[in-house]
Each structure stands twice: as structure tokens, then as C-alpha cells.
Amino acid sequence: MATALSSMMLHTPVSSKCANYMPAGVAYSRSSCGSKAFPTHISIASKNLKGASPSSALGFFCGEDYTLLEGHGKPSLPRKVNSNQSSPKGQVRAAAYNIAVLGAAGGIGQPLSLLLKMSPLVASLNLYDIANVKGVAADLSHCNTPAQVSAFTGFAELPDSLKNVDLIIIPAGVPRKPGMTRDDLFKINAGIVRTLVEAAAEHAPNAWINIISNPVNSTVPIAAEVLKQKGVYNPRKLFGVTTLDVVRANTFVAQKKNLRLIDVDVPVLGGHAGITILPLLSKTRPAVEFSPEEIEELTVRIQNGGTEVVEAKAGAGSATLSMAYAAARFAESCIRALDGDESVYECSFVQSENFLFLHHE
């Protein structure tokens, strides 16, 4: 069990190429962590959310209204950077951002694409996969929300799926099955991620990239190396999506302590696998006391949440719906940050020069 923390970041036992990809620390401001450590567009602040937790900032279209999936009220309206126009009070600016989902026909890709289609900030949604994506796009295109949906099938159409996109989300790859380790996943998914990021580097070098494909602890450094080789690497634009660990932590703590889920925020640092996942239960909001037994129980459950789902599905898949929800939340935060919203707060697996060392008894 972890007994001593010497800084903000978790030093995980990874390879030398992964050594600087320490944990999810976007939950801290540039002023407290240094401008080199974290993406400049995502920082901690809550001035526009009136005390709401980050989970309350996920907004979607419902008819003509801007609503929250959960929250205390409407966040500040999104604003376009360098725009001289302002939206009338109570209305949302026109959709302005283009997103590509690579792996859109899969178990995560489909529900994720649906949630993104509901976002008021998305102008176009490019869905790419090696097969079966045209039906997904046709289905989504019937939803009466602004995002225009397009389908791209096979490697030959991959470049077109990336043209003029602001955000690329990669859930592509095989899911974890019972008995599979993340090392097993690595052997398959590493090549998939490498190919997709090579295309992104060539056809959308300025886009932000969200990596969902597991094992995130390894696929994110692989993506970084590809981008470096192409000469377009920017550590502030590459994110490993670990939001599901935060979502699980919030849910499990709220259940254990009988709290209103909407009020709960548990920062989770580290990677996205087993003991590299570090929920900071002592930093839970609202403040709550945990016994040593509760800390142990909650930490283990949060760290093994993925395995819990894999075993419950009994070979039929891994966490897809909760992962899609978490990925949509993180994507929405990225879009809001691109739009100039300084109140955005999320945890993510990013390159960092800050480390947090654990002492194990």
C-alpha cells in the first residue's frame, strides 16, 4: 500500500520511453505545476461552474436547449477565441469544431459517437473504421443535432477522415477479454495506434489527440514517438484518456459514503492500469473521512474496475458504455478548452517533468 507521496506525480514502473508519461495531472493549474508540465489550455478553475464538480460540465443538446448530463446548472456559455461576436444570453454559439473518431464502429466508438453527436460545439463528426462504419454514420445522421456525420471506411479513406479536424479520438483496437493482460493488448493495439497516429501526423498535425486504446500507459508514449519522428509532437496536444478512473472513483465514493453523486469529485492520478491508478481519496470533494479499511477497499476497486466489468460480461466484452461516457466527457472538456473556456478541469495521462514517488511497505 502506498504510504508516502513526495510530489504530485506518480512514478510508475514503465520502460524508458514511457518514463516521462506520468499520470494524469491536468487537475492542477499551470501556476502550481509549471508551464512545461501540463497542457496550457486545461487548468483548474471553477469560477464559472459555481461549485459544480467537473462531472457537471458535460453539456449536450436536448432539442434546442443546452443541458447538462449532470450538474447544478448551466456552465458559462462557450466562446470562440478571438471572436468579436457574442452569443445572446441563454443561447449557445454555433457549432464550430470538427472531430474524427478512429474506430467508430466498435463497442466504444458507437456510443462515444452518439454522445459527441449531441454536443452543441461539434460542427462535423468524421467516423472512421475498417468496416461497418457506414451504417453507424447513417444511423447517427438521423439525430436532430447540428453535427454533420460522415463515414470513412478502410485505410484508403483515412486521410480524408482527418482533413480539417480539431480533435482526433482513438478508441480503435481490440477489447480486453477474460484472462488477457494489458501486455497482451499491447501486442495488437500498439500497431493499430501507430498506424493511425502516423496518418494524424501527416494529415492533421495541429489537431489534439485523445488516446483511448489500451494499454494507455504504453499507447500514449508510442503515439508521442511517432509524432516526434514526424516532427509535429506537441506534448500539450496529446492526451491519454484516464477519465474513466475518475468517473469510477466518483461513483464508488458516492455509493460508499451515501453522498449525492453530482457533488463528488475524486482526483485520480497515475496511469490507466492496475496499481498505476492512484485515487487521491484525501482530496475528495466534498471533504469526507475514510477509515484505513475504506481506503484500501475503494483503492482496490477503482484500480480493478476494468476487470470487474470484463468478468461480469463473461467474455462478451470490456467496459464500453462507461468508457464512452468518460471519453465524451473528456472530449467535451477539450473542445471547451479549445473554445477558450479557462474553467476546464480534467485529469489525463500526459508527458510531465513532475513525479510523485510511492514507497511500498
mmCIF file of C-alpha atoms in Angstrom:
data_model
loop_
_atom_site.group_PDB
_atom_site.id
_atom_site.type_symbol
_atom_site.label_atom_id
_atom_site.label_comp_id
_atom_site.label_asym_id
_atom_site.label_seq_id
_atom_site.Cartn_x
_atom_site.Cartn_y
_atom_site.Cartn_z
ATOM 1 C CA MET A 1 0.000 0.000 0.000
ATOM 2 C CA ALA A 2 1.262 3.483 -0.818
ATOM 3 C CA THR A 3 2.489 5.229 2.308
ATOM 4 C CA ALA A 4 4.474 8.256 1.167
ATOM 5 C CA LEU A 5 3.966 10.787 -1.576
ATOM 6 C CA SER A 6 6.804 13.175 -2.324
ATOM 7 C CA SER A 7 5.366 15.204 -5.216
ATOM 8 C CA MET A 8 2.355 15.500 -7.469
ATOM 9 C CA MET A 9 3.131 12.793 -9.966
ATOM 10 C CA LEU A 10 3.202 9.017 -9.781
ATOM 11 C CA HIS A 11 6.459 7.377 -10.852
ATOM 12 C CA THR A 12 5.223 4.186 -12.456
ATOM 13 C CA PRO A 13 7.429 1.191 -13.340
ATOM 14 C CA VAL A 14 7.436 1.656 -17.110
ATOM 15 C CA SER A 15 10.021 1.462 -19.861
ATOM 16 C CA SER A 16 12.466 4.261 -20.540
ATOM 17 C CA LYS A 17 10.388 5.521 -23.441
ATOM 18 C CA CYS A 18 7.390 5.757 -21.111
ATOM 19 C CA ALA A 19 9.285 7.239 -18.179
ATOM 20 C CA ASN A 20 8.067 10.793 -18.631
ATOM 21 C CA TYR A 21 4.439 9.787 -19.119
ATOM 22 C CA MET A 22 3.433 10.033 -15.588
ATOM 23 C CA PRO A 23 -0.004 10.392 -14.593
ATOM 24 C CA ALA A 24 -2.806 12.319 -15.115
ATOM 25 C CA GLY A 25 -2.099 15.611 -13.626
ATOM 26 C CA VAL A 26 -4.224 18.017 -15.566
ATOM 27 C CA ALA A 27 -6.155 18.560 -12.381
ATOM 28 C CA TYR A 28 -3.582 21.144 -11.314
ATOM 29 C CA SER A 29 -3.033 24.661 -12.571
ATOM 30 C CA ARG A 30 -0.062 25.889 -14.561
ATOM 31 C CA SER A 31 0.765 28.290 -11.765
ATOM 32 C CA SER A 32 1.235 25.451 -9.297
ATOM 33 C CA CYS A 33 2.881 22.910 -11.587
ATOM 34 C CA GLY A 34 4.851 24.880 -14.132
ATOM 35 C CA SER A 35 4.062 25.602 -17.755
ATOM 36 C CA LYS A 36 6.169 22.726 -19.101
ATOM 37 C CA ALA A 37 4.269 20.046 -17.254
ATOM 38 C CA PHE A 38 0.719 20.410 -18.435
ATOM 39 C CA PRO A 39 -1.341 21.445 -21.435
ATOM 40 C CA THR A 40 -1.817 25.185 -21.349
ATOM 41 C CA HIS A 41 -5.478 25.045 -22.285
ATOM 42 C CA ILE A 42 -6.595 22.766 -19.473
ATOM 43 C CA SER A 43 -6.241 24.081 -15.973
ATOM 44 C CA ILE A 44 -8.042 24.116 -12.665
ATOM 45 C CA ALA A 45 -10.667 26.764 -12.054
ATOM 46 C CA SER A 46 -14.280 26.827 -11.045
ATOM 47 C CA LYS A 47 -15.315 30.441 -11.335
ATOM 48 C CA ASN A 48 -17.932 29.708 -13.973
ATOM 49 C CA LEU A 49 -19.290 26.466 -12.556
ATOM 50 C CA LYS A 50 -20.477 27.832 -9.223
ATOM 51 C CA GLY A 51 -19.066 25.000 -7.193
ATOM 52 C CA ALA A 52 -20.064 22.205 -9.543
ATOM 53 C CA SER A 53 -17.736 19.257 -9.897
ATOM 54 C CA PRO A 54 -16.041 18.579 -13.257
ATOM 55 C CA SER A 55 -18.632 15.912 -13.984
ATOM 56 C CA SER A 56 -21.280 18.610 -14.079
ATOM 57 C CA ALA A 57 -19.621 20.341 -17.022
ATOM 58 C CA LEU A 58 -20.611 17.829 -19.677
ATOM 59 C CA GLY A 59 -23.191 19.609 -21.783
ATOM 60 C CA PHE A 60 -25.323 18.295 -24.618
ATOM 61 C CA PHE A 61 -28.087 19.389 -26.922
ATOM 62 C CA CYS A 62 -31.561 18.297 -25.929
ATOM 63 C CA GLY A 63 -33.919 19.719 -28.502
ATOM 64 C CA GLU A 64 -32.941 23.374 -28.684
ATOM 65 C CA ASP A 65 -31.684 23.712 -25.136
ATOM 66 C CA TYR A 66 -28.183 23.441 -23.802
ATOM 67 C CA THR A 67 -28.474 20.987 -20.940
ATOM 68 C CA LEU A 68 -26.172 19.159 -18.573
ATOM 69 C CA LEU A 69 -25.824 15.437 -18.302
ATOM 70 C CA GLU A 70 -25.482 16.155 -14.621
ATOM 71 C CA GLY A 71 -24.849 19.392 -12.818
ATOM 72 C CA HIS A 72 -26.051 22.240 -10.671
ATOM 73 C CA GLY A 73 -26.849 24.479 -13.585
ATOM 74 C CA LYS A 74 -25.579 25.746 -16.891
ATOM 75 C CA PRO A 75 -21.865 26.425 -17.202
ATOM 76 C CA SER A 76 -20.733 29.649 -18.766
ATOM 77 C CA LEU A 77 -21.585 29.709 -22.445
ATOM 78 C CA PRO A 78 -18.799 28.538 -24.723
ATOM 79 C CA ARG A 79 -16.961 31.256 -26.548
ATOM 80 C CA LYS A 80 -14.829 31.211 -29.650
ATOM 81 C CA VAL A 81 -11.300 32.518 -29.159
ATOM 82 C CA ASN A 82 -10.591 35.808 -30.941
ATOM 83 C CA SER A 83 -14.234 36.162 -31.928
ATOM 84 C CA ASN A 84 -15.720 39.626 -31.889
ATOM 85 C CA GLN A 85 -19.228 38.246 -31.784
ATOM 86 C CA SER A 86 -21.021 37.286 -28.631
ATOM 87 C CA SER A 87 -23.966 34.968 -28.160
ATOM 88 C CA PRO A 88 -27.237 36.331 -26.805
ATOM 89 C CA LYS A 89 -27.678 35.437 -23.178
ATOM 90 C CA GLY A 90 -29.039 31.924 -22.719
ATOM 91 C CA GLN A 91 -28.041 30.725 -26.181
ATOM 92 C CA VAL A 92 -25.169 28.560 -27.332
ATOM 93 C CA ARG A 93 -22.742 29.633 -30.032
ATOM 94 C CA ALA A 94 -22.994 27.844 -33.331
ATOM 95 C CA ALA A 95 -21.131 24.542 -33.515
ATOM 96 C CA ALA A 96 -17.561 25.247 -34.544
ATOM 97 C CA TYR A 97 -15.337 22.188 -34.082
ATOM 98 C CA ASN A 98 -14.585 19.156 -36.205
ATOM 99 C CA ILE A 99 -13.912 15.767 -34.618
ATOM 100 C CA ALA A 100 -12.656 12.483 -36.050
ATOM 101 C CA VAL A 101 -13.365 9.219 -34.230
ATOM 102 C CA LEU A 102 -10.980 6.486 -35.361
ATOM 103 C CA GLY A 103 -12.550 3.164 -34.504
ATOM 104 C CA ALA A 104 -16.103 4.483 -34.616
ATOM 105 C CA ALA A 105 -17.829 1.175 -35.357
ATOM 106 C CA GLY A 106 -16.546 -0.576 -32.245
ATOM 107 C CA GLY A 107 -18.008 -1.139 -28.812
ATOM 108 C CA ILE A 108 -16.684 2.175 -27.507
ATOM 109 C CA GLY A 109 -16.759 4.055 -30.790
ATOM 110 C CA GLN A 110 -20.503 3.766 -31.369
ATOM 111 C CA PRO A 111 -21.814 5.099 -28.029
ATOM 112 C CA LEU A 112 -18.991 7.664 -27.984
ATOM 113 C CA SER A 113 -20.026 8.920 -31.418
ATOM 114 C CA LEU A 114 -23.620 9.216 -30.239
ATOM 115 C CA LEU A 115 -22.608 11.324 -27.252
ATOM 116 C CA LEU A 116 -20.406 13.539 -29.432
ATOM 117 C CA LYS A 117 -23.272 13.987 -31.893
ATOM 118 C CA MET A 118 -25.207 15.530 -29.009
ATOM 119 C CA SER A 119 -22.588 18.196 -28.279
ATOM 120 C CA PRO A 120 -23.550 21.766 -29.204
ATOM 121 C CA LEU A 121 -19.928 22.585 -30.072
ATOM 122 C CA VAL A 122 -19.392 19.894 -32.711
ATOM 123 C CA ALA A 123 -19.828 21.006 -36.321
ATOM 124 C CA SER A 124 -18.749 17.797 -38.027
ATOM 125 C CA LEU A 125 -18.175 14.246 -36.887
ATOM 126 C CA ASN A 126 -15.963 12.082 -39.099
ATOM 127 C CA LEU A 127 -16.383 8.398 -38.308
ATOM 128 C CA TYR A 128 -13.601 6.066 -39.427
ATOM 129 C CA ASP A 129 -13.218 2.322 -39.150
ATOM 130 C CA ILE A 130 -12.017 -0.605 -41.236
ATOM 131 C CA ALA A 131 -15.589 -1.867 -41.713
ATOM 132 C CA ASN A 132 -19.255 -1.391 -40.770
ATOM 133 C CA VAL A 133 -18.982 2.338 -40.205
ATOM 134 C CA LYS A 134 -21.393 3.495 -42.929
ATOM 135 C CA GLY A 135 -24.359 2.075 -41.053
ATOM 136 C CA VAL A 136 -23.282 3.773 -37.849
ATOM 137 C CA ALA A 137 -22.987 7.113 -39.638
ATOM 138 C CA ALA A 138 -26.351 6.706 -41.334
ATOM 139 C CA ASP A 139 -27.990 5.896 -38.016
ATOM 140 C CA LEU A 140 -26.438 8.880 -36.223
ATOM 141 C CA SER A 141 -27.177 11.260 -39.079
ATOM 142 C CA HIS A 142 -30.898 10.966 -38.277
ATOM 143 C CA CYS A 143 -30.422 12.579 -34.856
ATOM 144 C CA ASN A 144 -31.638 16.186 -34.967
ATOM 145 C CA THR A 145 -28.476 17.807 -33.643
ATOM 146 C CA PRO A 146 -26.152 20.155 -35.566
ATOM 147 C CA ALA A 147 -23.102 17.926 -36.133
ATOM 148 C CA GLN A 148 -22.783 16.682 -39.708
ATOM 149 C CA VAL A 149 -21.818 12.990 -39.778
ATOM 150 C CA SER A 150 -19.586 11.422 -42.438
ATOM 151 C CA ALA A 151 -18.318 7.849 -42.812
ATOM 152 C CA PHE A 152 -14.870 6.725 -43.922
ATOM 153 C CA THR A 153 -14.047 3.069 -44.464
ATOM 154 C CA GLY A 154 -10.623 1.461 -44.786
ATOM 155 C CA PHE A 155 -7.095 2.783 -44.852
ATOM 156 C CA ALA A 156 -7.528 4.452 -48.250
ATOM 157 C CA GLU A 157 -10.149 6.807 -46.778
ATOM 158 C CA LEU A 158 -8.290 7.510 -43.538
ATOM 159 C CA PRO A 159 -6.574 10.686 -44.850
ATOM 160 C CA ASP A 160 -9.913 12.217 -45.845
ATOM 161 C CA SER A 161 -11.352 11.495 -42.388
ATOM 162 C CA LEU A 162 -8.636 13.662 -40.854
ATOM 163 C CA LYS A 163 -8.902 16.746 -43.040
ATOM 164 C CA ASN A 164 -9.514 19.965 -41.114
ATOM 165 C CA VAL A 165 -10.244 18.249 -37.797
ATOM 166 C CA ASP A 166 -9.562 19.928 -34.460
ATOM 167 C CA LEU A 167 -9.745 16.833 -32.280
ATOM 168 C CA ILE A 168 -8.917 13.192 -33.013
ATOM 169 C CA ILE A 169 -10.213 10.484 -30.684
ATOM 170 C CA ILE A 170 -8.785 6.976 -30.985
ATOM 171 C CA PRO A 171 -10.777 4.131 -29.397
ATOM 172 C CA ALA A 172 -9.618 1.683 -32.116
ATOM 173 C CA GLY A 173 -8.253 -1.718 -31.147
ATOM 174 C CA VAL A 174 -9.311 -4.989 -29.613
ATOM 175 C CA PRO A 175 -11.028 -5.052 -26.198
ATOM 176 C CA ARG A 176 -9.643 -6.883 -23.197
ATOM 177 C CA LYS A 177 -11.095 -10.341 -22.629
ATOM 178 C CA PRO A 178 -11.043 -12.550 -19.535
ATOM 179 C CA GLY A 179 -7.522 -13.746 -18.855
ATOM 180 C CA MET A 180 -5.907 -11.085 -21.057
ATOM 181 C CA THR A 181 -3.313 -8.788 -19.563
ATOM 182 C CA ARG A 182 -2.638 -5.297 -20.828
ATOM 183 C CA ASP A 183 0.618 -6.670 -22.222
ATOM 184 C CA ASP A 184 -1.475 -8.981 -24.400
ATOM 185 C CA LEU A 185 -3.429 -5.971 -25.611
ATOM 186 C CA PHE A 186 -0.217 -4.113 -26.324
ATOM 187 C CA LYS A 187 0.917 -6.655 -28.900
ATOM 188 C CA ILE A 188 -2.172 -5.932 -31.003
ATOM 189 C CA ASN A 189 -3.190 -2.377 -30.240
ATOM 190 C CA ALA A 190 0.264 -0.790 -30.409
ATOM 191 C CA GLY A 191 0.447 -1.341 -34.157
ATOM 192 C CA ILE A 192 -3.078 -0.013 -34.674
ATOM 193 C CA VAL A 193 -2.353 3.173 -32.731
ATOM 194 C CA ARG A 194 0.962 3.678 -34.515
ATOM 195 C CA THR A 195 -0.697 3.493 -37.941
ATOM 196 C CA LEU A 196 -3.497 5.887 -37.005
ATOM 197 C CA VAL A 197 -1.172 8.426 -35.384
ATOM 198 C CA GLU A 198 1.131 8.347 -38.408
ATOM 199 C CA ALA A 199 -1.849 9.367 -40.521
ATOM 200 C CA ALA A 200 -2.833 12.029 -37.999
ATOM 201 C CA ALA A 201 0.684 13.463 -38.029
ATOM 202 C CA GLU A 202 0.597 13.767 -41.802
ATOM 203 C CA HIS A 203 -2.949 14.960 -42.383
ATOM 204 C CA ALA A 204 -3.883 16.753 -39.133
ATOM 205 C CA PRO A 205 -0.608 17.818 -37.484
ATOM 206 C CA ASN A 206 -2.234 20.551 -35.394
ATOM 207 C CA ALA A 207 -5.122 18.524 -34.021
ATOM 208 C CA TRP A 208 -5.425 17.483 -30.399
ATOM 209 C CA ILE A 209 -5.291 13.710 -29.969
ATOM 210 C CA ASN A 210 -7.139 11.699 -27.313
ATOM 211 C CA ILE A 211 -5.877 8.127 -26.926
ATOM 212 C CA ILE A 212 -8.364 5.602 -25.535
ATOM 213 C CA SER A 213 -6.842 2.401 -26.962
ATOM 214 C CA ASN A 214 -5.390 0.233 -24.229
ATOM 215 C CA PRO A 215 -2.917 -0.127 -22.702
ATOM 216 C CA VAL A 216 -2.940 3.687 -22.441
ATOM 217 C CA ASN A 217 0.278 3.638 -20.392
ATOM 218 C CA SER A 218 2.039 2.330 -23.497
ATOM 219 C CA THR A 219 -0.004 3.574 -26.445
ATOM 220 C CA VAL A 220 0.391 7.231 -25.482
ATOM 221 C CA PRO A 221 4.226 7.088 -25.468
ATOM 222 C CA ILE A 222 4.079 5.207 -28.781
ATOM 223 C CA ALA A 223 1.935 7.984 -30.232
ATOM 224 C CA ALA A 224 4.400 10.553 -28.916
ATOM 225 C CA GLU A 225 7.343 8.794 -30.567
ATOM 226 C CA VAL A 226 5.504 8.683 -33.897
ATOM 227 C CA LEU A 227 4.719 12.386 -33.675
ATOM 228 C CA LYS A 228 8.336 13.159 -32.794
ATOM 229 C CA GLN A 229 9.565 11.231 -35.812
ATOM 230 C CA LYS A 230 7.191 13.240 -37.986
ATOM 231 C CA GLY A 231 8.382 16.496 -36.415
ATOM 232 C CA VAL A 232 4.947 17.542 -35.148
ATOM 233 C CA TYR A 233 4.990 16.444 -31.499
ATOM 234 C CA ASN A 234 3.429 18.839 -29.023
ATOM 235 C CA PRO A 235 3.053 17.345 -25.517
ATOM 236 C CA ARG A 236 0.219 19.783 -24.833
ATOM 237 C CA LYS A 237 -1.892 18.250 -27.566
ATOM 238 C CA LEU A 238 -1.549 14.545 -26.771
ATOM 239 C CA PHE A 239 -3.709 13.022 -24.023
ATOM 240 C CA GLY A 240 -4.237 9.552 -22.653
ATOM 241 C CA VAL A 241 -7.888 9.366 -21.585
ATOM 242 C CA THR A 242 -7.982 8.208 -17.960
ATOM 243 C CA THR A 243 -11.299 9.889 -17.180
ATOM 244 C CA LEU A 244 -12.983 6.541 -16.588
ATOM 245 C CA ASP A 245 -10.887 6.120 -13.444
ATOM 246 C CA VAL A 246 -12.215 9.467 -12.179
ATOM 247 C CA VAL A 247 -15.773 8.522 -13.106
ATOM 248 C CA ARG A 248 -15.452 5.221 -11.247
ATOM 249 C CA ALA A 249 -13.863 6.866 -8.227
ATOM 250 C CA ASN A 250 -16.660 9.420 -8.015
ATOM 251 C CA THR A 251 -19.304 6.708 -8.305
ATOM 252 C CA PHE A 252 -17.783 4.294 -5.795
ATOM 253 C CA VAL A 253 -17.080 7.002 -3.197
ATOM 254 C CA ALA A 254 -20.590 8.429 -3.511
ATOM 255 C CA GLN A 255 -22.049 4.952 -3.006
ATOM 256 C CA LYS A 256 -19.788 4.130 -0.064
ATOM 257 C CA LYS A 257 -20.412 7.422 1.733
ATOM 258 C CA ASN A 258 -24.035 7.928 0.697
ATOM 259 C CA LEU A 259 -23.250 11.247 -0.998
ATOM 260 C CA ARG A 260 -25.007 12.983 -3.846
ATOM 261 C CA LEU A 261 -23.033 11.815 -6.854
ATOM 262 C CA ILE A 262 -23.205 15.200 -8.522
ATOM 263 C CA ASP A 263 -21.293 16.734 -5.606
ATOM 264 C CA VAL A 264 -18.417 14.242 -5.589
ATOM 265 C CA ASP A 265 -15.033 14.818 -7.211
ATOM 266 C CA VAL A 266 -12.107 12.462 -6.610
ATOM 267 C CA PRO A 267 -8.872 13.362 -8.435
ATOM 268 C CA VAL A 268 -7.153 10.286 -9.863
ATOM 269 C CA LEU A 269 -3.503 10.488 -10.852
ATOM 270 C CA GLY A 270 -1.295 7.841 -12.373
ATOM 271 C CA GLY A 271 -1.664 5.687 -15.421
ATOM 272 C CA HIS A 272 -4.628 3.640 -16.562
ATOM 273 C CA ALA A 273 -3.736 0.160 -15.380
ATOM 274 C CA GLY A 274 -3.860 -1.564 -12.009
ATOM 275 C CA ILE A 275 -1.594 -0.137 -9.346
ATOM 276 C CA THR A 276 -0.557 2.797 -11.555
ATOM 277 C CA ILE A 277 -4.044 4.212 -10.911
ATOM 278 C CA LEU A 278 -3.838 6.436 -7.816
ATOM 279 C CA PRO A 279 -7.121 7.864 -6.484
ATOM 280 C CA LEU A 280 -6.404 10.770 -4.157
ATOM 281 C CA LEU A 281 -9.146 9.971 -1.694
ATOM 282 C CA SER A 282 -7.800 12.516 0.783
ATOM 283 C CA LYS A 283 -8.561 15.220 -1.809
ATOM 284 C CA THR A 284 -12.170 14.158 -2.312
ATOM 285 C CA ARG A 285 -14.688 16.963 -2.591
ATOM 286 C CA PRO A 286 -16.745 17.407 -0.508
ATOM 287 C CA ALA A 287 -14.305 16.620 2.282
ATOM 288 C CA VAL A 288 -15.015 13.226 3.800
ATOM 289 C CA GLU A 289 -13.229 10.936 6.231
ATOM 290 C CA PHE A 290 -12.199 7.416 5.230
ATOM 291 C CA SER A 291 -11.098 4.616 7.512
ATOM 292 C CA PRO A 292 -7.955 2.692 6.510
ATOM 293 C CA GLU A 293 -10.184 -0.213 5.548
ATOM 294 C CA GLU A 294 -12.325 2.009 3.320
ATOM 295 C CA ILE A 295 -9.242 3.482 1.660
ATOM 296 C CA GLU A 296 -7.932 0.007 0.892
ATOM 297 C CA GLU A 297 -11.292 -1.246 -0.382
ATOM 298 C CA LEU A 298 -12.004 1.781 -2.564
ATOM 299 C CA THR A 299 -8.494 1.969 -3.978
ATOM 300 C CA VAL A 300 -8.503 -1.694 -4.987
ATOM 301 C CA ARG A 301 -11.952 -1.442 -6.553
ATOM 302 C CA ILE A 302 -11.063 1.699 -8.518
ATOM 303 C CA GLN A 303 -7.832 0.111 -9.729
ATOM 304 C CA ASN A 304 -9.645 -3.062 -10.797
ATOM 305 C CA GLY A 305 -12.809 -1.507 -12.171
ATOM 306 C CA GLY A 306 -11.998 -2.673 -15.689
ATOM 307 C CA THR A 307 -11.509 -6.251 -14.573
ATOM 308 C CA GLU A 308 -14.824 -6.098 -12.701
ATOM 309 C CA VAL A 309 -16.637 -5.303 -15.952
ATOM 310 C CA VAL A 310 -14.691 -7.825 -18.043
ATOM 311 C CA GLU A 311 -15.577 -10.602 -15.623
ATOM 312 C CA ALA A 312 -19.222 -9.516 -15.377
ATOM 313 C CA LYS A 313 -19.541 -9.624 -19.171
ATOM 314 C CA ALA A 314 -18.089 -13.144 -19.103
ATOM 315 C CA GLY A 315 -16.148 -12.896 -22.317
ATOM 316 C CA ALA A 316 -18.649 -10.703 -24.148
ATOM 317 C CA GLY A 317 -16.520 -7.559 -23.963
ATOM 318 C CA SER A 318 -14.953 -4.978 -21.708
ATOM 319 C CA ALA A 319 -16.059 -1.589 -20.350
ATOM 320 C CA THR A 320 -17.577 0.123 -23.377
ATOM 321 C CA LEU A 321 -20.523 2.239 -22.227
ATOM 322 C CA SER A 322 -18.815 3.758 -19.189
ATOM 323 C CA MET A 323 -15.659 4.291 -21.262
ATOM 324 C CA ALA A 324 -17.669 6.036 -23.966
ATOM 325 C CA TYR A 325 -19.267 8.274 -21.346
ATOM 326 C CA ALA A 326 -15.881 9.135 -19.831
ATOM 327 C CA ALA A 327 -14.301 9.740 -23.245
ATOM 328 C CA ALA A 328 -17.171 12.019 -24.247
ATOM 329 C CA ARG A 329 -16.743 13.994 -21.059
ATOM 330 C CA PHE A 330 -13.020 14.434 -21.728
ATOM 331 C CA ALA A 331 -13.615 15.318 -25.379
ATOM 332 C CA GLU A 332 -16.172 17.933 -24.366
ATOM 333 C CA SER A 333 -13.617 19.402 -21.974
ATOM 334 C CA CYS A 334 -11.021 19.543 -24.750
ATOM 335 C CA ILE A 335 -13.452 21.313 -27.064
ATOM 336 C CA ARG A 336 -14.387 23.805 -24.373
ATOM 337 C CA ALA A 337 -10.698 24.445 -23.735
ATOM 338 C CA LEU A 338 -10.087 24.960 -27.455
ATOM 339 C CA ASP A 339 -13.011 27.372 -27.363
ATOM 340 C CA GLY A 340 -11.259 29.466 -24.735
ATOM 341 C CA ASP A 341 -13.019 28.272 -21.594
ATOM 342 C CA GLU A 342 -10.484 28.610 -18.772
ATOM 343 C CA SER A 343 -12.680 26.833 -16.231
ATOM 344 C CA VAL A 344 -11.932 23.372 -17.633
ATOM 345 C CA TYR A 345 -10.537 20.830 -15.180
ATOM 346 C CA GLU A 346 -9.713 17.222 -16.047
ATOM 347 C CA CYS A 347 -7.179 14.526 -15.222
ATOM 348 C CA SER A 348 -5.254 12.943 -18.092
ATOM 349 C CA PHE A 349 -2.182 10.818 -18.844
ATOM 350 C CA VAL A 350 0.309 13.329 -20.254
ATOM 351 C CA GLN A 351 4.019 13.888 -20.553
ATOM 352 C CA SER A 352 5.303 15.571 -17.436
ATOM 353 C CA GLU A 353 8.502 16.520 -15.702
ATOM 354 C CA ASN A 354 6.830 16.303 -12.307
ATOM 355 C CA PHE A 355 6.953 12.999 -10.489
ATOM 356 C CA LEU A 356 5.291 11.521 -7.474
ATOM 357 C CA PHE A 357 7.154 8.645 -5.866
ATOM 358 C CA LEU A 358 5.492 5.845 -3.936
ATOM 359 C CA HIS A 359 7.027 3.920 -1.096
ATOM 360 C CA HIS A 360 5.701 0.380 -0.792
ATOM 361 C CA GLU A 361 5.936 -1.465 2.510
#
